mmCIF file of C-alpha atoms and ligand atoms in Angstrom:
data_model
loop_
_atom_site.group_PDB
_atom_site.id
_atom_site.type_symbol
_atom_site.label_atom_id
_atom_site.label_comp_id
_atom_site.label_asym_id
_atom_site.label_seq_id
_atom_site.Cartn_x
_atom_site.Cartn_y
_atom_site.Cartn_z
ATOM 1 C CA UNK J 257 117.776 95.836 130.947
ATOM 2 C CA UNK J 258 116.466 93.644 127.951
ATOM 3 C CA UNK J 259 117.212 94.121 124.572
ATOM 4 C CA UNK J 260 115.297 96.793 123.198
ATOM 5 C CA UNK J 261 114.883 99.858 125.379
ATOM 6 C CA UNK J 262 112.130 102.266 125.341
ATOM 7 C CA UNK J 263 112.907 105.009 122.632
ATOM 8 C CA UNK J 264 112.831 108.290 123.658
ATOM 9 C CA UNK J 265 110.199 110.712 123.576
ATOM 10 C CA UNK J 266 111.907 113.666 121.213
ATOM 11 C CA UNK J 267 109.529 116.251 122.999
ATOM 12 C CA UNK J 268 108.189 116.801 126.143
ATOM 13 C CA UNK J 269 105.075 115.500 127.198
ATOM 14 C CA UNK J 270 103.189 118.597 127.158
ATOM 15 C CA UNK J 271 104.870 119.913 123.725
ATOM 16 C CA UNK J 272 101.601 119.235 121.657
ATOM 17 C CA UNK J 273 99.277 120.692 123.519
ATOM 18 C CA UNK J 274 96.652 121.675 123.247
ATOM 19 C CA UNK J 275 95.794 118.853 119.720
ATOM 20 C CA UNK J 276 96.922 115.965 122.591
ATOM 21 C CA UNK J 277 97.360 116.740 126.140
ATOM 22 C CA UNK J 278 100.418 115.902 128.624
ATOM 23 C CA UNK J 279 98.959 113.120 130.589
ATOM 24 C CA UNK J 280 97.646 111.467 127.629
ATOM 25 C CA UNK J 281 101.369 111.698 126.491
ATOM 26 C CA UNK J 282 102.911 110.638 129.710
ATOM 27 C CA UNK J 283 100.942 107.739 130.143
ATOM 28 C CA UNK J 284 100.696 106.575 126.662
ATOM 29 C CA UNK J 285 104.870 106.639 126.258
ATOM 30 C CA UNK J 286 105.953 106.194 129.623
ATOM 31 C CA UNK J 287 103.018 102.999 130.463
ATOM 32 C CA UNK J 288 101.988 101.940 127.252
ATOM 33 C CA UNK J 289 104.838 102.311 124.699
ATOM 34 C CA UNK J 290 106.818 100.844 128.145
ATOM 35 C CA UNK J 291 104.823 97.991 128.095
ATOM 36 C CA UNK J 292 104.818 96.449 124.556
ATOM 37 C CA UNK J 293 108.960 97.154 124.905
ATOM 38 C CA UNK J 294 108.741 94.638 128.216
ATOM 39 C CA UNK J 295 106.901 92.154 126.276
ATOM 40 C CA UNK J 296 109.053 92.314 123.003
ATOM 41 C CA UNK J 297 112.152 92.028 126.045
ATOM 42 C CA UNK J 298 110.443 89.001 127.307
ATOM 43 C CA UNK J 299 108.935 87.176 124.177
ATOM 44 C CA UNK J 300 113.182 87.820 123.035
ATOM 45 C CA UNK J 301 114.235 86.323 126.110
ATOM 46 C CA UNK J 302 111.721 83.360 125.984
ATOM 47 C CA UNK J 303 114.525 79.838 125.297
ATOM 48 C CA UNK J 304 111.832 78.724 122.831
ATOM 49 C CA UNK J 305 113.418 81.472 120.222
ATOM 50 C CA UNK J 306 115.784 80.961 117.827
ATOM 51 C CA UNK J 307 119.172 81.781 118.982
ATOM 52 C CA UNK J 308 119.715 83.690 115.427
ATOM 53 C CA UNK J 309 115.937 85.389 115.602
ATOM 54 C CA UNK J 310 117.125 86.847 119.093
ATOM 55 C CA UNK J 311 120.096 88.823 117.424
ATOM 56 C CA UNK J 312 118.256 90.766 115.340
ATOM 57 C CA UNK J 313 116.871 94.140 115.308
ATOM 58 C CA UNK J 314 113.256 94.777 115.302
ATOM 59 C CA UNK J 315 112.785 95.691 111.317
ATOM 60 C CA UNK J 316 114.409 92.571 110.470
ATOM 61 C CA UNK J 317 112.079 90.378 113.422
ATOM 62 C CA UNK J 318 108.505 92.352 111.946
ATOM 63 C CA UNK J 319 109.788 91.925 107.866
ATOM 64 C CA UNK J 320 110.941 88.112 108.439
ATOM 65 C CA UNK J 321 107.869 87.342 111.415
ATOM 66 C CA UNK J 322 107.822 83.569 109.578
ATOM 67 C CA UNK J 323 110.734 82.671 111.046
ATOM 68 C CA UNK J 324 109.676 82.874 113.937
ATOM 69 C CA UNK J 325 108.183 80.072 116.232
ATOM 70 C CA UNK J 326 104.642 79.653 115.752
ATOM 71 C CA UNK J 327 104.444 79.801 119.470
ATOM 72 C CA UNK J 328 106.149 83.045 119.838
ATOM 73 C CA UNK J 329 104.978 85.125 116.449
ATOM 74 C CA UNK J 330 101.713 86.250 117.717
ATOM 75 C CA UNK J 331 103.403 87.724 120.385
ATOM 76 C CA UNK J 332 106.535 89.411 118.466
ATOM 77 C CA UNK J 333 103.862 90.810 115.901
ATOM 78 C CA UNK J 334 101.763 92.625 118.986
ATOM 79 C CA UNK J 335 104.481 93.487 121.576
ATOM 80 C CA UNK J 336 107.354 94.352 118.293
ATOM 81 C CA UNK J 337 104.657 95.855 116.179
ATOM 82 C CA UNK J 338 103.492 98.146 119.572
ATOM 83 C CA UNK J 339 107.192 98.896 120.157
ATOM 84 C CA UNK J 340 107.981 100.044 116.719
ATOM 85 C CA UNK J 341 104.910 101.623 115.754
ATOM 86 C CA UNK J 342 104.716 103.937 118.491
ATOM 87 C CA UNK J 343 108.651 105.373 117.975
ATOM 88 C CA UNK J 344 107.413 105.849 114.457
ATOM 89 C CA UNK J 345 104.106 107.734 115.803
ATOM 90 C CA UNK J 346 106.272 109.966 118.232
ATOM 91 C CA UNK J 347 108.584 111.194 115.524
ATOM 92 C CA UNK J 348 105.671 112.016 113.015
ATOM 93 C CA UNK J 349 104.027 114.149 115.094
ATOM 94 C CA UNK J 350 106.275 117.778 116.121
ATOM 95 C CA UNK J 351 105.144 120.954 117.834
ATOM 96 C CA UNK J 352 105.751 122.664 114.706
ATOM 97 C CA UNK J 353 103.834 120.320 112.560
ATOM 98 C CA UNK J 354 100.994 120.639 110.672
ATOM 99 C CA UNK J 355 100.069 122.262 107.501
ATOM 100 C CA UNK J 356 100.875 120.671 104.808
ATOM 101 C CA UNK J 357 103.462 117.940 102.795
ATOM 102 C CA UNK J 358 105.596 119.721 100.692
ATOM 103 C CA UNK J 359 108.131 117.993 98.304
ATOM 104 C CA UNK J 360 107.978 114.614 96.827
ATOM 105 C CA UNK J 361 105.477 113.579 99.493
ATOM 106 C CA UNK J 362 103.252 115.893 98.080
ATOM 107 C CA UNK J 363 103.959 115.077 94.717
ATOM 108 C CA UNK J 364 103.504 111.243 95.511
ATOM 109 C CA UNK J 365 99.890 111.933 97.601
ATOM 110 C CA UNK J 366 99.081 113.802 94.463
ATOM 111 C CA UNK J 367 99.923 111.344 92.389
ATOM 112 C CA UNK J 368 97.941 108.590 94.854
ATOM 113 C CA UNK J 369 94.872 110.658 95.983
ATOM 114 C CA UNK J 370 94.398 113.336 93.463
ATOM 115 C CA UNK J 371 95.307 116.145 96.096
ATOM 116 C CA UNK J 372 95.763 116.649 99.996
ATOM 117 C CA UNK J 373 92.653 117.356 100.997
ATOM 118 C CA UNK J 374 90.932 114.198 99.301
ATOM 119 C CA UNK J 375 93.894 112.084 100.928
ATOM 120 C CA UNK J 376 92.784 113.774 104.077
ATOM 121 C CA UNK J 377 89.519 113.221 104.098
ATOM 122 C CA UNK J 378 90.203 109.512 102.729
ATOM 123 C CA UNK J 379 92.907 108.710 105.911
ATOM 124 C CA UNK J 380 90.408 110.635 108.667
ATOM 125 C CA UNK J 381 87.247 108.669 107.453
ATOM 126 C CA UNK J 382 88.782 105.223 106.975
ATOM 127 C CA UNK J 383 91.102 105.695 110.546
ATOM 128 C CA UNK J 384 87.815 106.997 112.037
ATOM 129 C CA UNK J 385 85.940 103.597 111.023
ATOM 130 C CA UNK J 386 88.642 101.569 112.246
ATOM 131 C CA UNK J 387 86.116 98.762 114.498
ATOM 132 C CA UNK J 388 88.322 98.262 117.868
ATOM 133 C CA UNK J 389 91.889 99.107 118.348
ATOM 134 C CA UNK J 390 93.986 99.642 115.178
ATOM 135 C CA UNK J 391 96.400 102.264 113.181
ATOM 136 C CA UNK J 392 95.564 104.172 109.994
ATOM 137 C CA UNK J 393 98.481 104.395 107.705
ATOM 138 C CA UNK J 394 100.093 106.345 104.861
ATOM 139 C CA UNK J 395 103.033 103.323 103.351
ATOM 140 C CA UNK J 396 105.109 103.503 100.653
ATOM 141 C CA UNK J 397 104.307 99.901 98.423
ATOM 142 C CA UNK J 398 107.530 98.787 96.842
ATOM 143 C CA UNK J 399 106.076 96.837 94.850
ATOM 144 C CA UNK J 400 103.790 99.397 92.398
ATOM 145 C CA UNK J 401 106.120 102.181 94.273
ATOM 146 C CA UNK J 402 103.016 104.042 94.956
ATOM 147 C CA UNK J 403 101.968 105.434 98.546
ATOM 148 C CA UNK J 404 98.790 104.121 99.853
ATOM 149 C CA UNK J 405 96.513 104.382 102.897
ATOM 150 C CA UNK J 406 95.662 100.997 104.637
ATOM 151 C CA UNK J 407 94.152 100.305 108.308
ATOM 152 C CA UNK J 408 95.973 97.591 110.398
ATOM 153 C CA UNK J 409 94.671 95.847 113.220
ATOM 154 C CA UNK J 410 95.868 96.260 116.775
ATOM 155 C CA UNK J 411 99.645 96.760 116.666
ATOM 156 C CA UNK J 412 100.192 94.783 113.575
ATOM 157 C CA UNK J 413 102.814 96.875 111.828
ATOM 158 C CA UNK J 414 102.567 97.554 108.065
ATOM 159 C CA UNK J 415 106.207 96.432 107.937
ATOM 160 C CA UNK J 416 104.862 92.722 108.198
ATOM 161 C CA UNK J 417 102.993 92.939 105.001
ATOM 162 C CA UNK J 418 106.309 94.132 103.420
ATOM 163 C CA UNK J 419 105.329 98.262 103.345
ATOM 164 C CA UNK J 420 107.270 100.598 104.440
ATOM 165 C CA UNK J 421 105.542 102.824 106.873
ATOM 166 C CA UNK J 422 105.739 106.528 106.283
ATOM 167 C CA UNK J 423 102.570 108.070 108.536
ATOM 168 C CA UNK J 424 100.422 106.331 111.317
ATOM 169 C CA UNK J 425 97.985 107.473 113.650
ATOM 170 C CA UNK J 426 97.202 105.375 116.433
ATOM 171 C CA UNK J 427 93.454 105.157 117.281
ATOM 172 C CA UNK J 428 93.722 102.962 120.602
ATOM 173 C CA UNK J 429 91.691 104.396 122.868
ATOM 174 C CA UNK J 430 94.701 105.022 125.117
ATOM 175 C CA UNK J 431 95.647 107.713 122.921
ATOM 176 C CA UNK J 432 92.892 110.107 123.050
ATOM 177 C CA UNK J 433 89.969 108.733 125.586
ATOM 178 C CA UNK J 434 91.264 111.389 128.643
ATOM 179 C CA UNK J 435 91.060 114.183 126.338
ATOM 180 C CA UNK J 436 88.329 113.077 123.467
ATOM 181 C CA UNK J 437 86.155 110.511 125.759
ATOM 182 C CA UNK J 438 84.422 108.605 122.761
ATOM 183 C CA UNK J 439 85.044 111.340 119.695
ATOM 184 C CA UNK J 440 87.988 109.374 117.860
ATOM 185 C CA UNK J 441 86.530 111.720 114.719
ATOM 186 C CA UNK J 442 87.629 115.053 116.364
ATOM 187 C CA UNK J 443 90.721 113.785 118.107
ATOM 188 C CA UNK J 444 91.886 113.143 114.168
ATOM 189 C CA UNK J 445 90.957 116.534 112.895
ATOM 190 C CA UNK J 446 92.917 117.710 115.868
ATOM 191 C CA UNK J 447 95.597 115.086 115.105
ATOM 192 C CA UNK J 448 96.300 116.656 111.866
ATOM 193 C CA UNK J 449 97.712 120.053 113.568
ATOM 194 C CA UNK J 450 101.227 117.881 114.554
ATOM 195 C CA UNK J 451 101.583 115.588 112.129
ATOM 196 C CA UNK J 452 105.714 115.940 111.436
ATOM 197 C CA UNK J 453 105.722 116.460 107.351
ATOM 198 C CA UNK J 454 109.092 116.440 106.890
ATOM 199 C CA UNK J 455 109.561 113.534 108.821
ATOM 200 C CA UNK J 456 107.448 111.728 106.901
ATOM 201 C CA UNK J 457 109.031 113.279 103.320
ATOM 202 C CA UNK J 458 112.501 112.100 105.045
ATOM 203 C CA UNK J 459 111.061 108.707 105.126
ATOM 204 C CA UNK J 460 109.645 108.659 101.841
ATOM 205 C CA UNK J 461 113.334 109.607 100.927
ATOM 206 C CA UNK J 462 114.760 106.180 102.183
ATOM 207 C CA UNK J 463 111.636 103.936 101.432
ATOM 208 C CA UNK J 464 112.610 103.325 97.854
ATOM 209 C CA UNK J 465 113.323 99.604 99.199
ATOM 210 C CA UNK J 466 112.523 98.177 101.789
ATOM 211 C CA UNK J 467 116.095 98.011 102.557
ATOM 212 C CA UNK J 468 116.589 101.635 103.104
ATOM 213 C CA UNK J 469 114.336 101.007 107.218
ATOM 214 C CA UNK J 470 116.698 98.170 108.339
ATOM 215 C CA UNK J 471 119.089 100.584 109.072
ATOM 216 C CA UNK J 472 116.857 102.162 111.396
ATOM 217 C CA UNK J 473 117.022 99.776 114.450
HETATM 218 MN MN1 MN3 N 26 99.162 103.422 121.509
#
């Protein structure tokens, strides 16, 4: 047992068929979610961190990822981004997703993209261009306290530029190639069918600061 154990799937593999199919599911939580966890646990573990950086939780290890040993961030940024990305990615999607936001989410895309379907088209086409392995993003910016879309690289979380992830969609290969092969464009438009809205309005909610995540972890 390390520190951080694999979260939880909070559906069954198979519970968004047919938009992403169970062994895509299975292997992607239960192998690749698995994995980054392991090599968070073991980057943790390593004697070259800081007794203090090994205490704390992974929000406050992505938001604070200079204090960590140059020898040891690259690694908490990929294997703590991949762990913490992917819980977030599992609880915005739902089996009775889709449709649309409703709420203040709404009102803040609105606000941000004009309407939903122009944010849609926006987050598909700039996820779908991603070059490589990366995440598309709907955050919350503290700063202007505006939602925005950005892409991040690899697993780099959002959370280590100081936003406050609300949405992701992970466009790895490992998350649609069984199903999609090489169409990352029509895995998104299938994508869209779970997306968890009211998750993501619930995290709008606390994302005022970005004090309202640490509690998450
Ligand atoms: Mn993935």
């Amino acid at each position: 047992m390390g520190t951080f154990d694999l979260p939880k799937l909070p559906y069954s593999y198979d519970a968004l068929e047919p938009y992403i199919d169970a062994k895509t599911m299975e292997i992607h939580h239960s192998k690749h979610h698995q994995s980054y966890t392991d090599g968070l646990n073991n980057t943790i573990d390593n004697k070259l961190m800081a007794k203090e950086n090994r205490k704390k939780g992974i929000v406050e290890l992505l938001v604070n990822l200079d204090q960590i040993r140059p020898e040891l961030r690259d690694a908490v940024n990929f294997h703590g981004g991949g762990f913490y990305n992917h819980d977030l990615f599992w609880k915005n999607m739902s089996p009775d997703g889709g449709g649309k936001p409703e709420g203040k989410v709404e009102d803040e895309i609105n606000s941000s993209f004009g309407n939903f379907a122009k944010f849609k088209k926006e987050f598909s086409d700039k996820t779908a261009a991603i070059q490589g392995s990366g995440w598309g993003w709907l955050v919350y910016n503290p700063e202007n306290q505006k939602v925005e879309f950005i892409t991040m690289p690899n697993q780099t979380s959002p959370i280590t530029e100081h936003l406050v992830p609300l949405l992701g969609l992970d466009v790895w290969e490992h998350a649609y190639y069984l199903k999609y092969q090489n169409r990352r464009p029509e895995y998104i438009e299938a994508w869209w069918n779970v997306v968890n809205w009211k998750e993501v309005d619930f995290r709008l909610s606390r994302a005022e600061t970005l004090a309202g995540i640490f509690s998450e972890y």
